Coordinates of C-alpha atoms and ligand atoms in Angstrom, one line a residue:
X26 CA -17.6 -33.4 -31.6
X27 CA -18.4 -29.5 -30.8
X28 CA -17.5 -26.4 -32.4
X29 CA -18.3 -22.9 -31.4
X30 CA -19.9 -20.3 -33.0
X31 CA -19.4 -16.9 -32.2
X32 CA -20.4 -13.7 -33.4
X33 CA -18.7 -10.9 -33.1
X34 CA -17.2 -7.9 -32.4
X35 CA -18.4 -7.7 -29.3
X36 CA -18.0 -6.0 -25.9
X37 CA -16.8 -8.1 -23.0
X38 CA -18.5 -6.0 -19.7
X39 CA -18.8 -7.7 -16.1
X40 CA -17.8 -10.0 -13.4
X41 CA -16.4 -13.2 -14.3
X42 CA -14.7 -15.9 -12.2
X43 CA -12.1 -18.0 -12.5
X44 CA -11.6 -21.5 -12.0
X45 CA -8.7 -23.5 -10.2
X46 CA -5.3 -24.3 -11.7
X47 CA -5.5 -27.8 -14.2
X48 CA -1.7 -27.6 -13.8
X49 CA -1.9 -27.3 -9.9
X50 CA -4.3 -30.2 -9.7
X51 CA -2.8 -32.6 -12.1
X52 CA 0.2 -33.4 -10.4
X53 CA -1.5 -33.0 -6.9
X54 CA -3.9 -36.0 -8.3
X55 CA -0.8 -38.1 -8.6
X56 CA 0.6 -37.4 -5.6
X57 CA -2.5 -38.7 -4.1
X58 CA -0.6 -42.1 -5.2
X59 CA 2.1 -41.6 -2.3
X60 CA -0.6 -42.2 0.7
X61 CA -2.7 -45.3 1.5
X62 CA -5.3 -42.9 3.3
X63 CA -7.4 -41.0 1.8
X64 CA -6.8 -37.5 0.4
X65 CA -9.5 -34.6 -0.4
X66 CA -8.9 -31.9 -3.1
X67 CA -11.2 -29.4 -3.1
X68 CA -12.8 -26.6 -6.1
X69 CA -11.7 -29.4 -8.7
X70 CA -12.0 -27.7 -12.3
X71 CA -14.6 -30.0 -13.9
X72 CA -12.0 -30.6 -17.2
X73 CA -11.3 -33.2 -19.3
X74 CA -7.5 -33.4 -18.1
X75 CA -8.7 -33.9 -14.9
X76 CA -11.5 -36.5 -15.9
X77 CA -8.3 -38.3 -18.2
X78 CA -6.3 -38.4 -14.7
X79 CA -9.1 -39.7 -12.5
X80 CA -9.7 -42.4 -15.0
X81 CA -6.0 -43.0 -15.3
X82 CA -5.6 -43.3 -11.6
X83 CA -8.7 -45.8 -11.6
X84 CA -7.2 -47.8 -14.5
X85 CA -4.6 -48.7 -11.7
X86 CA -7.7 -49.5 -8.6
X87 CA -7.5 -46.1 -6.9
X88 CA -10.6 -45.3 -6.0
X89 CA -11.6 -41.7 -7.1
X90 CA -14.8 -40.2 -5.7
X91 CA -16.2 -36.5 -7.2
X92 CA -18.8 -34.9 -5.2
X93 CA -19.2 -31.1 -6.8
X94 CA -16.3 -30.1 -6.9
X95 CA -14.3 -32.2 -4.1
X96 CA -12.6 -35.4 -5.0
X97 CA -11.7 -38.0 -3.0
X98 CA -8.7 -40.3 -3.4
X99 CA -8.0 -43.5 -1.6
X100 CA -4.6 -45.4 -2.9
X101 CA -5.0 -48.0 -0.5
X102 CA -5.4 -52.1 -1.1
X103 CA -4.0 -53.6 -4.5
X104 CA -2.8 -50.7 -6.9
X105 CA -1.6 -51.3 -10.8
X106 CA 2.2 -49.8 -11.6
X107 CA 0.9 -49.5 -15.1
X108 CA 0.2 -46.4 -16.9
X109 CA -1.1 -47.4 -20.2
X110 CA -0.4 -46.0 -23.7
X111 CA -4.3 -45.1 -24.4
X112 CA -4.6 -43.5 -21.5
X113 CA -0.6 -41.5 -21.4
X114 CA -1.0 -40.7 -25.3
X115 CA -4.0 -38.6 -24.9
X116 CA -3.0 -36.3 -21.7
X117 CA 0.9 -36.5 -21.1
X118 CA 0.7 -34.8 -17.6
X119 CA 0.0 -38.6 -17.0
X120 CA 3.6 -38.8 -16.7
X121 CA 3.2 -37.7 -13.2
X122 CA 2.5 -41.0 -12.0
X123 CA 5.9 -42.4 -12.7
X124 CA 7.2 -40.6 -9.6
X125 CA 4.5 -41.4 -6.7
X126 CA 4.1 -45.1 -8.5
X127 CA 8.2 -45.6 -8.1
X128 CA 8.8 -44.4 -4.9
X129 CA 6.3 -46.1 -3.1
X130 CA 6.2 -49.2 -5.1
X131 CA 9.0 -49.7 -6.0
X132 CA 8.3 -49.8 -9.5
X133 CA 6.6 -48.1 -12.4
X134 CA 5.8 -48.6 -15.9
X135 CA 4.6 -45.7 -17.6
X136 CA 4.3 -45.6 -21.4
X137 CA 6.5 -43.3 -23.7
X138 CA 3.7 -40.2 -24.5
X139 CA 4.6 -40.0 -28.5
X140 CA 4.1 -37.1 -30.6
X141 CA 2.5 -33.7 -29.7
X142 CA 0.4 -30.8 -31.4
X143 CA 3.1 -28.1 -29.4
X144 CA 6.5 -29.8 -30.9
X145 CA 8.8 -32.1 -28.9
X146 CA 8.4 -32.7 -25.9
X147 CA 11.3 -35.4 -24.3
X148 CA 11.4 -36.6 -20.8
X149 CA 14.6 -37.3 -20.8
X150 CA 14.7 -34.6 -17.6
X151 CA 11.9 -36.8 -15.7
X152 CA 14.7 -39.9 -16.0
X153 CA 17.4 -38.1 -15.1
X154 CA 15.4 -37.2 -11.7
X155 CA 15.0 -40.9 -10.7
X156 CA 18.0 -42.4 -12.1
X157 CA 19.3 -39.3 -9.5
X158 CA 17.6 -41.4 -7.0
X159 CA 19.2 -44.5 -7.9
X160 CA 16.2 -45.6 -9.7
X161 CA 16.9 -48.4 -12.6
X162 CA 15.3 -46.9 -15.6
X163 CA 14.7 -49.3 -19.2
X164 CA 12.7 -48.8 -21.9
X165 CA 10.6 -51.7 -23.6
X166 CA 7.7 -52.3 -26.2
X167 CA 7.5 -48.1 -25.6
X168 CA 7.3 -48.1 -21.9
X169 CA 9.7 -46.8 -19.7
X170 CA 9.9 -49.3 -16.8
X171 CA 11.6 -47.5 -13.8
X172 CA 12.6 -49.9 -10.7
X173 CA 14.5 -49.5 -6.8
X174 CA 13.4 -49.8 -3.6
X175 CA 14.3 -48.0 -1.5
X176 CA 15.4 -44.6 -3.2
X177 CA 18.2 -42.7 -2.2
X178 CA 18.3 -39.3 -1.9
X179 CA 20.9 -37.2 -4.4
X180 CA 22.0 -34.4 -5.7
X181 CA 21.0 -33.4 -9.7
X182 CA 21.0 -30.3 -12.3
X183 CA 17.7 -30.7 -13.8
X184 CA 18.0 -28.0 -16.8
X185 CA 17.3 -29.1 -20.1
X186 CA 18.0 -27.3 -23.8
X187 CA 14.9 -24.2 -23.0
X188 CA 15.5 -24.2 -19.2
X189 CA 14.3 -26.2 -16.2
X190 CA 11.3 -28.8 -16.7
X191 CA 7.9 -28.4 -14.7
X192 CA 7.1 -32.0 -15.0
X193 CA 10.4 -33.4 -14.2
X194 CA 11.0 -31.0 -11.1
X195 CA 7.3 -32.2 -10.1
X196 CA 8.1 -35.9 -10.7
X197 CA 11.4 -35.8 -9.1
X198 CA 9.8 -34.0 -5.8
X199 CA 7.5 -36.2 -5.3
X200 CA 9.7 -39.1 -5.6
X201 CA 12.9 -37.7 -3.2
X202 CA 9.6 -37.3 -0.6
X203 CA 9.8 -41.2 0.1
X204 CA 13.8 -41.4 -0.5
X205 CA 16.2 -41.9 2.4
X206 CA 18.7 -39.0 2.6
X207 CA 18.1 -35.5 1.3
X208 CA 17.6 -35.2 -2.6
X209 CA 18.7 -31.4 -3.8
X210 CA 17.3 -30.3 -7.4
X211 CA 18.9 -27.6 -9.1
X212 CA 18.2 -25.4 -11.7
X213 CA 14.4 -26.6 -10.4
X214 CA 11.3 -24.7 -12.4
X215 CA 9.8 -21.9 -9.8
X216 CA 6.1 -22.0 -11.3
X217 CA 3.6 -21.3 -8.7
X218 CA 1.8 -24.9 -9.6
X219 CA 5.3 -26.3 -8.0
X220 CA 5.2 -24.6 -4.9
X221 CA 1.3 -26.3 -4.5
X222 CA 2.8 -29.1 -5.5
X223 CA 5.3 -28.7 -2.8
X224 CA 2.6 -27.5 -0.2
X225 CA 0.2 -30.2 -0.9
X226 CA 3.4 -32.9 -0.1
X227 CA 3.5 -30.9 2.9
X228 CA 0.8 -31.7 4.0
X229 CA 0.9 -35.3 3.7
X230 CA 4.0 -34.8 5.5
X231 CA 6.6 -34.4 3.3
X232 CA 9.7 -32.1 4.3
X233 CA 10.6 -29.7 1.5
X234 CA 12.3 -26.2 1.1
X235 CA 13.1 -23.8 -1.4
X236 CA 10.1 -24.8 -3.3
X237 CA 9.8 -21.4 -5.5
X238 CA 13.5 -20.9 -6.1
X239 CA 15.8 -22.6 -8.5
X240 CA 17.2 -25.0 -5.6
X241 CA 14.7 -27.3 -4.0
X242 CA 15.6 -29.6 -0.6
X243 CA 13.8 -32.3 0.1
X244 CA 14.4 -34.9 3.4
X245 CA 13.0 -38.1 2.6
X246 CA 10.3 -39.4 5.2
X247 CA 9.3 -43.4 5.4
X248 CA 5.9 -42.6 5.2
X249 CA 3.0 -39.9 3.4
X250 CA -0.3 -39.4 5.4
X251 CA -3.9 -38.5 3.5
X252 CA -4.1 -34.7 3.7
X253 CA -7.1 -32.4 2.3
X254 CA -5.8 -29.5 0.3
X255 CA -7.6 -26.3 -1.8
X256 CA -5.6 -25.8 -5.0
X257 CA -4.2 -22.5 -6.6
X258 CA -6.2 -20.7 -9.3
X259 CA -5.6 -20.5 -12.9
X260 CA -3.3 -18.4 -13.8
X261 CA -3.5 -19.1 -17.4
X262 CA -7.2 -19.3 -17.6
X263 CA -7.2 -15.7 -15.7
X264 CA -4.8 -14.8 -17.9
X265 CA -7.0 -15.5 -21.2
X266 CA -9.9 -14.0 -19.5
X267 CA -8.1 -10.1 -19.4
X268 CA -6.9 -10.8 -22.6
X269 CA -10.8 -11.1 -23.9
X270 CA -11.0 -8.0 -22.1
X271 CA -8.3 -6.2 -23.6
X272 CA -9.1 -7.7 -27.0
X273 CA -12.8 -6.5 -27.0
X274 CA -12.2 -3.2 -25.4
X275 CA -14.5 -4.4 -22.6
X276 CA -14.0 -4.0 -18.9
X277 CA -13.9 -7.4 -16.8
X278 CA -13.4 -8.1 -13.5
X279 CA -11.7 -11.4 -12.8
X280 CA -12.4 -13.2 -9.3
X281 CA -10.9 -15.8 -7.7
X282 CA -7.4 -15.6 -9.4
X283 CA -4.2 -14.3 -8.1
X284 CA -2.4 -11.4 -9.1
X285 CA 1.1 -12.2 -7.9
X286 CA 1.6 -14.8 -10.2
X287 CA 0.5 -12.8 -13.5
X288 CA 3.3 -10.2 -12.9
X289 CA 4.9 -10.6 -16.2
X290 CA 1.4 -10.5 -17.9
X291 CA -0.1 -7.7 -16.6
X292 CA 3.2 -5.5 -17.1
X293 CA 2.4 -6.5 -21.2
X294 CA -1.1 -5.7 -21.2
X295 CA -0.3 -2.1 -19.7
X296 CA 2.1 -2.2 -22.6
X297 CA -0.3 -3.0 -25.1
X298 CA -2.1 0.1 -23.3
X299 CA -5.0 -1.6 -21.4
X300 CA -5.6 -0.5 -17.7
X301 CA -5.6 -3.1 -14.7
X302 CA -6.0 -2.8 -11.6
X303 CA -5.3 -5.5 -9.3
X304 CA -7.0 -6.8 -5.9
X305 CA -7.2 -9.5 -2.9
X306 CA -7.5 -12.4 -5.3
X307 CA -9.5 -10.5 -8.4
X308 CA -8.2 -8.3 -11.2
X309 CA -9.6 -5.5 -13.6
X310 CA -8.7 -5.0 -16.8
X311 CA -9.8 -2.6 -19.5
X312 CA -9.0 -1.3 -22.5
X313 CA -10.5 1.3 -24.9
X314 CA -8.9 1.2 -28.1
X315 CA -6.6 -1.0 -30.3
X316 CA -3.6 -2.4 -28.7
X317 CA -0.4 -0.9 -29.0
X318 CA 2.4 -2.8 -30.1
X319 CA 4.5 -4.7 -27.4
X320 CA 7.6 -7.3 -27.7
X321 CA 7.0 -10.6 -25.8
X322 CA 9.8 -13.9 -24.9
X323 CA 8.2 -16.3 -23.5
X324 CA 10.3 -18.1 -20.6
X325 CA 9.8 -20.1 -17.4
X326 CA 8.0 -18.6 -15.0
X327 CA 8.8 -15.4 -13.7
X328 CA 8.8 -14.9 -17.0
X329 CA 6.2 -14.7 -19.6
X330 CA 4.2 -17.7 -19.8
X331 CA 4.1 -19.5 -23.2
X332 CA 0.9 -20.7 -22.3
X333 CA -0.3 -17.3 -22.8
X334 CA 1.7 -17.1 -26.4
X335 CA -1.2 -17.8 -28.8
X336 CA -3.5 -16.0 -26.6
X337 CA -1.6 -12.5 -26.7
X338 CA -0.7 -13.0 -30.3
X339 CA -4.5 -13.0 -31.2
X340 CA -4.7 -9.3 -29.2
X341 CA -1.7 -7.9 -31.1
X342 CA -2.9 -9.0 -34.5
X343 CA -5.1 -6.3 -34.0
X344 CA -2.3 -3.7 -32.7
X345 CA -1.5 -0.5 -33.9
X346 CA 1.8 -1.3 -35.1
X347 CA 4.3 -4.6 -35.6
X348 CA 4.5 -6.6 -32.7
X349 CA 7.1 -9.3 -32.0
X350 CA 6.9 -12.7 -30.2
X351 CA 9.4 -15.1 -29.8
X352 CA 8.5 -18.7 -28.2
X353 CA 11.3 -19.8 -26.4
X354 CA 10.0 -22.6 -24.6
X355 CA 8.4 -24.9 -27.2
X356 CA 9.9 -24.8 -30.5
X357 CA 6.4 -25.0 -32.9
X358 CA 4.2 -23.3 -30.3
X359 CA 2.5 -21.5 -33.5
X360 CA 0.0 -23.6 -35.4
X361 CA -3.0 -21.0 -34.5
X362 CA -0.9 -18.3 -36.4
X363 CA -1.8 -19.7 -40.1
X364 CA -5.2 -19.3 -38.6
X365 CA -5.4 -16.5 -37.3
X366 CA -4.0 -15.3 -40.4
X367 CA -7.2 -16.9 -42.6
X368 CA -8.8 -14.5 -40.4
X369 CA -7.3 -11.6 -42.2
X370 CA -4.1 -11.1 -39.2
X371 CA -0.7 -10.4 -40.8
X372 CA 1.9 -12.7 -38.8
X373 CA 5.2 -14.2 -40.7
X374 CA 6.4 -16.9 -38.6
X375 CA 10.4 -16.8 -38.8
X376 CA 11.7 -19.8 -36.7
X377 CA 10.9 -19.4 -33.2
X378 CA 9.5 -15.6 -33.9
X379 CA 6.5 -14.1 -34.9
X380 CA 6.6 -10.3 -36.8
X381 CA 2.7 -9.4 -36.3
X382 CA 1.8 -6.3 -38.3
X383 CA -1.1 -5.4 -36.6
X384 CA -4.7 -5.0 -38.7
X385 CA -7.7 -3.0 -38.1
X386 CA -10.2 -5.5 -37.7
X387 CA -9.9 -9.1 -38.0
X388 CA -13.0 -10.8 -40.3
X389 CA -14.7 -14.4 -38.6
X390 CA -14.0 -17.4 -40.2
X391 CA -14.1 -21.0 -40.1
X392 CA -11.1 -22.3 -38.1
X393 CA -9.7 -25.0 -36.3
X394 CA -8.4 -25.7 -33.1
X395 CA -4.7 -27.5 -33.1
X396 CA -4.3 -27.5 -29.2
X397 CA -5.5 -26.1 -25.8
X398 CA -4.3 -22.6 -25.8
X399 CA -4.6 -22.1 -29.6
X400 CA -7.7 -22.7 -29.3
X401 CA -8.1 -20.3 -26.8
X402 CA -6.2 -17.8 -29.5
X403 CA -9.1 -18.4 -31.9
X404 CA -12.1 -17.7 -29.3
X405 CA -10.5 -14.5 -28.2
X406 CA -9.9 -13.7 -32.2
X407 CA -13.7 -14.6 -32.9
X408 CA -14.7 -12.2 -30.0
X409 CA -12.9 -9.0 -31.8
X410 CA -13.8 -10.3 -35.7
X411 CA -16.1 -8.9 -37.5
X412 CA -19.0 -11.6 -38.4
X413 CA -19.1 -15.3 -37.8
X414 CA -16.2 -17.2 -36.7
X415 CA -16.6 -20.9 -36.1
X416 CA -13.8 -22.9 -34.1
X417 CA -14.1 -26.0 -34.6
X418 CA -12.5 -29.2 -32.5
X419 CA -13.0 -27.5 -29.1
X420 CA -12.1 -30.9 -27.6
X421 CA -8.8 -29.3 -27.1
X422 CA -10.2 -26.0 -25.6
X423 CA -12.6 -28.4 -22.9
X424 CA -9.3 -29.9 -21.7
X425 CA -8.4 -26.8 -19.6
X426 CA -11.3 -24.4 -19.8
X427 CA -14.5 -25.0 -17.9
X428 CA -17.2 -23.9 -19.4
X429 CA -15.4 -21.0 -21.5
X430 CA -18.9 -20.3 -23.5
X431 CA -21.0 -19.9 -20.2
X432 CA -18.0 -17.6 -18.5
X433 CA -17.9 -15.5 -21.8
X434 CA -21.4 -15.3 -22.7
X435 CA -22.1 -14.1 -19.2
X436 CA -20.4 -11.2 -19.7
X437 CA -21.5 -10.4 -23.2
X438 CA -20.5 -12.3 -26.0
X439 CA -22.3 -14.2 -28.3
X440 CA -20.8 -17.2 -28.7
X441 CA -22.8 -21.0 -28.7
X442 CA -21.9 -24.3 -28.3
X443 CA -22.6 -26.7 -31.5
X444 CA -22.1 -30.4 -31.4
X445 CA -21.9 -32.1 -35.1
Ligands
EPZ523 C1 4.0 -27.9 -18.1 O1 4.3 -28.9 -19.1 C2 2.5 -27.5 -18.4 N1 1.7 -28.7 -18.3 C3 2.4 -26.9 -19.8 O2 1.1 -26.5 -20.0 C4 3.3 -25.7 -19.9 O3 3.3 -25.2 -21.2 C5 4.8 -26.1 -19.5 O4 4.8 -26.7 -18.2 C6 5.7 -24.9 -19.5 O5 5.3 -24.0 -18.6 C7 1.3 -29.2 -17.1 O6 1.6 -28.6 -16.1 C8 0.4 -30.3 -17.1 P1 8.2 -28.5 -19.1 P2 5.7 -29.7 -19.0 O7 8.7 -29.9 -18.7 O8 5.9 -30.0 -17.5 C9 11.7 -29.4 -22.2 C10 -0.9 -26.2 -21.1 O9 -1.3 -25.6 -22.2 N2 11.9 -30.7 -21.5 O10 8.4 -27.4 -18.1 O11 5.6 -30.9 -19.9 C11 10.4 -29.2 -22.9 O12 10.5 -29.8 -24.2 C12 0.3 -27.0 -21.1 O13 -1.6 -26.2 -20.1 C13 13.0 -31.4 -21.8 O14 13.9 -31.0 -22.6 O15 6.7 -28.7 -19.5 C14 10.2 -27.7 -23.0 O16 11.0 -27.2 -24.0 C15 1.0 -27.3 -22.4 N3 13.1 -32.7 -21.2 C16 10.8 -27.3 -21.6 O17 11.7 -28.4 -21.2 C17 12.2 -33.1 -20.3 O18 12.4 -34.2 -19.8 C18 9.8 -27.0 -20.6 O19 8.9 -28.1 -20.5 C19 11.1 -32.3 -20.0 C20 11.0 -31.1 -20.6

């Protein structure tokens, strides 16, 4: 395992650039599974989810080629309908082969994901999409075993308890593309990774509109062609970078990432009083002194994202004043408060809020990474502490940051990668 060691506080000052979305190329990977020709993807993040999904798709005799950063994908010949449990347990965006395998197969056997670091997470939405589509859908010995040939287009709410469902609005696309008749999802999600999603199927030849907005319209087509097709960039990942910024009192700029889609996060961090100025594709963001105190909800996207919860919680731990976040989206989205808190951050967790009473200075410590973007929390923590902080299981972290020591410590901090 690795852990990283960081010392700190320090000032983040540079360039920096940022990678392409993991959650635009996850479910773009799957839909690979709709053609027998090939398909290229290009500026492939070089991530463990990604590396999980590649195997994934091999387990079932795709034949996955990475050159750089350009994968190729050829679902021709003999292909598995089996997504198995040691592969679905460890990366649930494996889910997005249910879809793809159904609709063009027939059939699909996916197993259930189990438990999860971020609270429950059901799918109930994702079989509620293809039953739509006249899909039989049972579950045995933990898989859920979805059947029909063809599909049938139809007409479905998918909104579940906290709102619409990425994943089930992604699944469900992908699967109307091959069913006869028009499919119409309402209440869809409106995240930029589902319009790629939707412009990638496009390209194969899919015909889909509304793709952005809460009502999405596909016409199913007999067949998908191969298409090539250059991914959106990290929102998230961006996202965490002009938080470090903010956090350190640095000055970064941020290339490669795309502006539009961080609306709701840049209007908080000119709350929380740091300056950004936004460009073609690139962003700048400083800050000069401690943070002042802003109220965050995190919601589907336009809204905030609450993959950017932990991240901003870490900044306004160090705020001149209480803050307040509530996580509406997943229901235990906190497990990097208690550490942030052995860190010397005052945050009482009341149900689905946080009350953060902001402290001078935060002091390093040893801590542990729970899940991706809590991990993320810790690193941006460690940057602003005072002394050594050591976050340790950065598995988690390496599933959706590429390098996050390399792009940091280019710009200034100290921070080094330990394996034990
Ligand atoms: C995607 O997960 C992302 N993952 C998550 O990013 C992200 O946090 C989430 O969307 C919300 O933006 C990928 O894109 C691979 P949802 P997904 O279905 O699709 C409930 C990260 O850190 N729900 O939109 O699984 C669910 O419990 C990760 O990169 C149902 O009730 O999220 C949640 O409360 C973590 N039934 C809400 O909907 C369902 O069938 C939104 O979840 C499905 C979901």
């Amino acid at each position: 395992m690795d852990k990283f060691l960081i010392h700190g506080p320090t000032r983040l000052e540079g360039s920096v650039a940022n990678s392409t979305a993991k959650n635009a190329v996850l479910p773009i990977l799957a839909a690979c599974l709709l053609a027998e020709e090939p398909c290229v993807i290009h500026e492939v993040p070089l991530l463990e989810d990604v590396n999980t999904m590649a195997r994934l798709l091999r387990s079932m005799g795709v034949k996955v080629t990475l050159r750089r950063r350009t994968m190729e994908i050829v679902a021709g010949g003999d292909i598995e309908h089996t997504a198995d449990y040691d592969i679905v347990r460890k990366m649930r965006a494996s889910y997005y082969v249910l879809g793809p395998l159904l609709a063009r197969f027939g059939d699909a056997r996916v197993s259930l994901p189990g438990g999860c670091a971020i609270g429950p997470r059901p799918v109930d939405l994702h079989l509620k999409g293809i039953a739509a589509l006249g899909a039989e859908v049972k579950l045995e010995h933990g898989y859920i075993h979805a059947t029909g040939r063809p599909l049938r287009g139809g007409t479905m709410l998918l909104e579940g308890a906290s709102g619409p469902s990425v994943g089930a609005t992604a699944n469900t696309m992908m699967a109307a593309s091959l069913a006869g008749g028009e499919t119409v999802i309402e209440a869809a999600a409106c995240e930029p990774e589902v319009i790629d999603l939707a412009g990638f199927l496009i390209a194969m030849g899919a015909k889909i509109e509304g793709q952005g907005t809460p009502v999405i319209k596909i016409k199913g087509v007999k067949r998908l062609h191969g298409a090539e097709y250059r991914p959106i960039p990290d929102r998230i990942e961006a996202g965490t970078l002009a938080v470090a910024a903010a956090i350190t009192r640095g000055n970064l700029e941020i290339t490669n990432c795309e502006p539009e889609h961080l609306t709701a996060v840049i209007d908080r961090l000119r709350q929380a009083g740091a300056t950004v100025e936004t460009g073609k594709r690139r962003l700048i963001v400083s800050a000069g002194k401690r943070p002042e105190p802003v109220t965050i909800a995190t919601a589907p996207y336009p809204g905030f994202p609450t993959d950017l919860q932990a991240q901003f919680t870490a900044l306004l731990a160090i705020g001149r004043g209480a803050s307040v976040v509530t996580e509406n989206v997943f229901e235990a989205r906190f497990m990097h408060v208690l550490e942030l808190n052995r860190m010397g951050a005052k945050i009482d967790i009341n149900g689905r809020t946080a009350v953060i009473q902001g402290v001078e200075q935060l002091s390093g410590a040893q801590v542990m990474a729970s899940d991706l973007r809590a991990s993320a929390a810790l690193v941006l923590a460690g940057l602003a502490a005072r002394g050594d902080t050591e976050v340790q299981r950065i598995y988690h972290l390496d599933r959706g940051y590429e390098s996050l020591e390399l792009k940091l410590g280019g710009v200034g901090a100290k921070i080094e990668r330990v394996s034990y």
